[in-house]
CSV table of C-alpha atoms and ligand atoms in Angstrom, one decimal:
chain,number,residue,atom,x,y,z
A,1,UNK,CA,94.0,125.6,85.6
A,2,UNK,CA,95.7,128.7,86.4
A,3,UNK,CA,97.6,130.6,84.5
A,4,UNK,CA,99.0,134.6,84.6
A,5,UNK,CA,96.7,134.7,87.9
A,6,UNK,CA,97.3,138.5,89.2
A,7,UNK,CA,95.9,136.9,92.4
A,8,UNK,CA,98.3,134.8,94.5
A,9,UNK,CA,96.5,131.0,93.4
A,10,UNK,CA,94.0,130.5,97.1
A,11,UNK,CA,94.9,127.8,98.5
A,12,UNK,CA,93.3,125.3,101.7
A,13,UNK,CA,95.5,122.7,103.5
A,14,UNK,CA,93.3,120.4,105.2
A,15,UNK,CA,95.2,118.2,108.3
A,16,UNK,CA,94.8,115.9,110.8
A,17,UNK,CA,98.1,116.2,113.1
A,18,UNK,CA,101.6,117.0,113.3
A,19,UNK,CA,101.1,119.3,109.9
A,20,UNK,CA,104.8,119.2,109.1
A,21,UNK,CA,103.9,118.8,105.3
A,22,UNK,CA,101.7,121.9,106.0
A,23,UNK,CA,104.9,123.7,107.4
A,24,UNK,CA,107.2,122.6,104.3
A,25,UNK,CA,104.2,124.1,102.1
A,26,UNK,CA,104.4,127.7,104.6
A,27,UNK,CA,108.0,127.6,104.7
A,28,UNK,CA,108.2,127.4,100.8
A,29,UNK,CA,105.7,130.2,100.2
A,30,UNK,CA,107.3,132.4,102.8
A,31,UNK,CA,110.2,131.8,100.7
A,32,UNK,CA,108.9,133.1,97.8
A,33,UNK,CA,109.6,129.3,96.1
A,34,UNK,CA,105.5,129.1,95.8
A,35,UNK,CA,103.5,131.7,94.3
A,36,UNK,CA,100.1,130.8,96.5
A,37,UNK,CA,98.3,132.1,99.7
A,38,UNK,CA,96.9,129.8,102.4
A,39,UNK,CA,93.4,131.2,103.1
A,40,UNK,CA,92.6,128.7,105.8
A,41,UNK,CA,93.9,125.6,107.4
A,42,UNK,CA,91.0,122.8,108.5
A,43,UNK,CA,91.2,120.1,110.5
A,44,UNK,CA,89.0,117.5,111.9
A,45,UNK,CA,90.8,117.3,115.3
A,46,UNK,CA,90.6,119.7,117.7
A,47,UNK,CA,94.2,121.0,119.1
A,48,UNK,CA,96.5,119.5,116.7
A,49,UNK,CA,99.8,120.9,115.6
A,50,UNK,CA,98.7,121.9,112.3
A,51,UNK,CA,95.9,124.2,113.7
A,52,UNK,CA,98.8,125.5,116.1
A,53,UNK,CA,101.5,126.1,112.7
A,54,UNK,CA,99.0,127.7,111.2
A,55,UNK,CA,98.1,130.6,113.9
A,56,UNK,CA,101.9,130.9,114.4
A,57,UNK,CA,102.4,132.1,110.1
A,58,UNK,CA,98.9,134.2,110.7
A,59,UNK,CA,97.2,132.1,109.0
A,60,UNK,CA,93.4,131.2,109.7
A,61,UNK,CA,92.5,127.9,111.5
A,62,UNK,CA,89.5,126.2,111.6
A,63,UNK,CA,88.2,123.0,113.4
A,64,UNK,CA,85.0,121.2,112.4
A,65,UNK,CA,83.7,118.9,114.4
A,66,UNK,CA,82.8,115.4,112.9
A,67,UNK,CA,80.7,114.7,116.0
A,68,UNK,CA,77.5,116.7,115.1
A,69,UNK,CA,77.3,115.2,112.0
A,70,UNK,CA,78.4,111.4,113.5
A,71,UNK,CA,75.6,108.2,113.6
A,72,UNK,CA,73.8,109.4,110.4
A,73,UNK,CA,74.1,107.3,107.3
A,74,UNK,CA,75.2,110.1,105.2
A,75,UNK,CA,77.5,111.3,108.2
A,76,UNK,CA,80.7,111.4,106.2
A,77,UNK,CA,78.7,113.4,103.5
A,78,UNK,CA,76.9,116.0,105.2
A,79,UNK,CA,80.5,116.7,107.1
A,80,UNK,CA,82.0,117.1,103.1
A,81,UNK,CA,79.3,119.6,102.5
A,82,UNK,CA,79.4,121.6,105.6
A,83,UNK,CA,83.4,121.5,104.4
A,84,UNK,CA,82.8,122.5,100.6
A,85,UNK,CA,80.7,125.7,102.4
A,86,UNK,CA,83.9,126.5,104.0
A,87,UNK,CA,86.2,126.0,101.2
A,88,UNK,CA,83.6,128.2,98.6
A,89,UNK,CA,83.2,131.1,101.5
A,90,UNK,CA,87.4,131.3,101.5
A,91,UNK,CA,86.9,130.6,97.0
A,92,UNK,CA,89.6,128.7,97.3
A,93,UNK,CA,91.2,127.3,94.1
A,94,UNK,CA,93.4,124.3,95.3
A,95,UNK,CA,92.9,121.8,98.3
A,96,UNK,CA,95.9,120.1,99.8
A,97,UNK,CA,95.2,117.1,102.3
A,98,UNK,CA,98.3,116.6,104.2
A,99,UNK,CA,97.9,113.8,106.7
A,100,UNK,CA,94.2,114.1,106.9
A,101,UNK,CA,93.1,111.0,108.3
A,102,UNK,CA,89.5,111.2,106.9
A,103,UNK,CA,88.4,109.3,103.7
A,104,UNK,CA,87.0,112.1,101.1
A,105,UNK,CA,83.9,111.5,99.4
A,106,UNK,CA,81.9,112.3,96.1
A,107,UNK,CA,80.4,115.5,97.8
A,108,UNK,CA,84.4,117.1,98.0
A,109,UNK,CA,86.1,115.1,94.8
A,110,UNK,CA,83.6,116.3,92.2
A,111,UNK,CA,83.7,119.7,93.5
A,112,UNK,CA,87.6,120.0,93.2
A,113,UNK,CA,88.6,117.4,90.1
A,114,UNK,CA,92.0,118.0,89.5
A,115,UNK,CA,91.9,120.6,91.7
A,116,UNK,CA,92.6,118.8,94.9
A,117,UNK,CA,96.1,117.3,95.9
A,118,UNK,CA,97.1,114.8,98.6
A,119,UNK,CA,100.8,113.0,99.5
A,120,UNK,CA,101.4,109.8,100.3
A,121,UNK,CA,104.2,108.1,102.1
A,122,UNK,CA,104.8,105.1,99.8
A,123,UNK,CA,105.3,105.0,95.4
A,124,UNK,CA,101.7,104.3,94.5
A,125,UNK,CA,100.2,102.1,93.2
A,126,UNK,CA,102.0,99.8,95.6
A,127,UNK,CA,101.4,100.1,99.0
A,128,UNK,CA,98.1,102.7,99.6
A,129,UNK,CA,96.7,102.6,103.1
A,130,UNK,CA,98.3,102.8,106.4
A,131,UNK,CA,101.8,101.8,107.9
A,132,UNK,CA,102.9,101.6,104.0
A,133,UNK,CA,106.9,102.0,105.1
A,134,UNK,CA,106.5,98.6,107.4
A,135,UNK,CA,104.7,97.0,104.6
A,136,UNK,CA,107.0,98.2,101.9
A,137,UNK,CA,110.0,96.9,104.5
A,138,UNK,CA,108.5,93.7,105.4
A,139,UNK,CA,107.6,92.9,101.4
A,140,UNK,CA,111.5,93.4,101.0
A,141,UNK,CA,111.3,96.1,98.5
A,142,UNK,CA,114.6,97.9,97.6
A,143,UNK,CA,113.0,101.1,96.7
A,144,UNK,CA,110.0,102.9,98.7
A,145,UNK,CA,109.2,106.8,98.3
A,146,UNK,CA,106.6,109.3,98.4
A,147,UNK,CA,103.7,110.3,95.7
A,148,UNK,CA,101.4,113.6,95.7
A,149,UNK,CA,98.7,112.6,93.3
A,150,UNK,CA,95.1,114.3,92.3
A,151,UNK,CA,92.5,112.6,94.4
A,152,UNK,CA,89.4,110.7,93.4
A,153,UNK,CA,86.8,108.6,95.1
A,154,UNK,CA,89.5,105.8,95.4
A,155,UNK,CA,91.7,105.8,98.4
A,156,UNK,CA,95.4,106.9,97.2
A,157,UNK,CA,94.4,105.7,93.8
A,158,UNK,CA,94.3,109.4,91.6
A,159,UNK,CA,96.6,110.6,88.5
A,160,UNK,CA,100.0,111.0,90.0
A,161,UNK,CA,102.0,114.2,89.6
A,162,UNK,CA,105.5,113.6,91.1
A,163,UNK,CA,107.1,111.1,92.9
A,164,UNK,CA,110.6,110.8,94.9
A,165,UNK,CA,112.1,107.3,95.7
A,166,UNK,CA,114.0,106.5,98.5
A,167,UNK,CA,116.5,103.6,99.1
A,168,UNK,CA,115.1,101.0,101.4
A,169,UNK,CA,118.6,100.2,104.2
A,170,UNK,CA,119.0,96.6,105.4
A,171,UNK,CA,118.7,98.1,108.5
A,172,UNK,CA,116.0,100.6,108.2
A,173,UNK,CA,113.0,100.5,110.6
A,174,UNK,CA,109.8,101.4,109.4
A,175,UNK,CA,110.6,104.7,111.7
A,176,UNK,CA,114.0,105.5,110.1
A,177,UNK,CA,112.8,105.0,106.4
A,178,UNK,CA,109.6,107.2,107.0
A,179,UNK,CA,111.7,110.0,108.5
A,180,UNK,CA,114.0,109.8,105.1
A,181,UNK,CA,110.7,109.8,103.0
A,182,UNK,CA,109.6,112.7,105.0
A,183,UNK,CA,112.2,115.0,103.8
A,184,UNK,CA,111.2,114.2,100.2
A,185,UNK,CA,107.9,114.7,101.1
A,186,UNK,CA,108.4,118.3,102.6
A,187,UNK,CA,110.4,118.8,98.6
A,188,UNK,CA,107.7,117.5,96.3
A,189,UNK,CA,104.4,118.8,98.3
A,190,UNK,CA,105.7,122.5,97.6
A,191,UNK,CA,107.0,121.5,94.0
A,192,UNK,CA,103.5,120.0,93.2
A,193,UNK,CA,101.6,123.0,94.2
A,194,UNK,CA,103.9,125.5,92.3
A,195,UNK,CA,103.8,123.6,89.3
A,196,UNK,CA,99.7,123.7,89.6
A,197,UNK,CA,100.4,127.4,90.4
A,198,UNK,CA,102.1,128.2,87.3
A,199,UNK,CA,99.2,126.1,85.2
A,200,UNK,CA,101.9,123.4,84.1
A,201,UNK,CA,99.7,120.6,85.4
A,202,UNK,CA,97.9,118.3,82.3
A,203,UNK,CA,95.8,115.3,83.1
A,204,UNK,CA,95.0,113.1,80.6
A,205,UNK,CA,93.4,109.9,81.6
A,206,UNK,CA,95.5,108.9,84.7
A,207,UNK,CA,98.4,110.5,83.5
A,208,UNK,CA,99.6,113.8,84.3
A,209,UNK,CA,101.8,115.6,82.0
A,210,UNK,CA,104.1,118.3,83.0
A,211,UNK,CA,103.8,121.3,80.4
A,212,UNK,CA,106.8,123.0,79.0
A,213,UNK,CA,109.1,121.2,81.1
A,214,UNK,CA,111.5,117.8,81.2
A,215,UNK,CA,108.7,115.2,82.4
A,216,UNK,CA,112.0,113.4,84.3
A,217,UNK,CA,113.4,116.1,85.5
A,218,UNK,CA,110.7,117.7,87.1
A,219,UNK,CA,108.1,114.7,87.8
A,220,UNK,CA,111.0,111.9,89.7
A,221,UNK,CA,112.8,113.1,92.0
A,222,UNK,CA,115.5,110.0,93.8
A,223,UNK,CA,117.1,110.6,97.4
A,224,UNK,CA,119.7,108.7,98.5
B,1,GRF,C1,102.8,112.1,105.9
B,1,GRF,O1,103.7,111.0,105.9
B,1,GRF,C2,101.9,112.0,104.6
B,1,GRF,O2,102.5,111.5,103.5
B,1,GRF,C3,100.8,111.1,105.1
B,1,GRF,O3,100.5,111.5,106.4
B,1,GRF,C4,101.8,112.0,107.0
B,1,GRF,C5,101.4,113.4,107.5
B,1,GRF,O4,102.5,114.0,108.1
B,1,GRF,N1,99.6,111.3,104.3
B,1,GRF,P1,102.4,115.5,108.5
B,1,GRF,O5,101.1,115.7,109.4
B,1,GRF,O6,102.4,116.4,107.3
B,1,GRF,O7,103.6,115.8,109.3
């Protein structure tokens, strides 16, 4: 991982839609809070928002086209490679997904182990999939969250880095309580990536260790 880079750490943020976890991830670099650069911003969808935040910063945008590669049975594959191309021309060292609604395969996980990144709206293991704030109300939980974990071939399933709970309100909807996760989310994404920035990042097995800091401090993170 890197460490003492003299190079800002390259970074590609791949998205699907509204790309406000791409925005908390600009916002924090602009800030100087993250020590990266964006080199490109890919989405699978033409004219989302993401593309959209990412001219607006400068950064570069790209849109590839699932269709061409659609009704093959290696469709999902031969799209990952024609990805990985991109992602090698740009060298990038770290991959965010950030609400990209497209299942990853072997082709893009072995290239980037423990190099890619995604977040989820829910405190994995429970609860990976889709509308995980409805299921966490309906199952009555007190607590839901948000995890950004290393991905692997298993949906939602790779060594988590940090996580930030978030009280579940008798009242909540499964709107209200994702709108109080998003907020966490737009904290830990950042966090995450400057931690993997500054090389503090060990995996062992499916745990990931925090180097040279407080493991609680820095890993859990609790809203109210
Ligand atoms: C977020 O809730 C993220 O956790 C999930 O998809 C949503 C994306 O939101 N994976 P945005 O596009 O970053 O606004």
């Amino acid at each position: 991982m890197p460490i003492n880079r003299t190079t800002p750490l390259r970074v590609a943020v791949l998205a699907s839609g509204r790309g406000s976890n791409l925005q908390a991830i600009i916002d924090a670099i602009e800030a100087g809070q993250v020590e990266a650069e964006i080199v490109c911003v890919i989405s699978n969808k033409k004219d989302v928002a993401a593309l959209e935040r990412a001219r607006k910063h400068g950064l570069k945008d790209l849109f590839i086209d699932p269709k061409p590669f659609a009704g093959r049975p290696d469709s999902r594959e031969t799209y990952d490679r024609a990805l990985l191309d991109v992602l090698q021309q740009h060298e990038v060292d770290l991959v965010l997904l950030a609400g990209y609604m497209k299942i990853v395969t072997a082709v893009l996980v072995t290239a980037y182990v423990n190099r890619m990144m995604n977040i989820h709206p829910s405190l994995l293991p429970s609860f990976p999939g889709l509308d995980v704030q409805k299921k966490a109300i309906d199952w009555g939980c007190k607590l839901a969250g948000c995890t950004v974990h290393f991905v692997t071939e298993g949906v939602d399933e790779g060594p988590i880095i940090i996580q930030a709970a978030v009280p579940i309100l008798d009242e909540d909807t499964p709107e209200t309580l994702a709108e109080r996760i998003l907020i966490q989310e737009h904290k830990i994404y950042p966090r995450a990536v400057q931690l993997f920035a500054e090389g503090r990042l060990k995996v062992e097995g499916r745990r990931v260790f925090i180097d040279a800091g407080k493991l609680t401090d820095e890993a859990i993170i609790s809203a109210v």
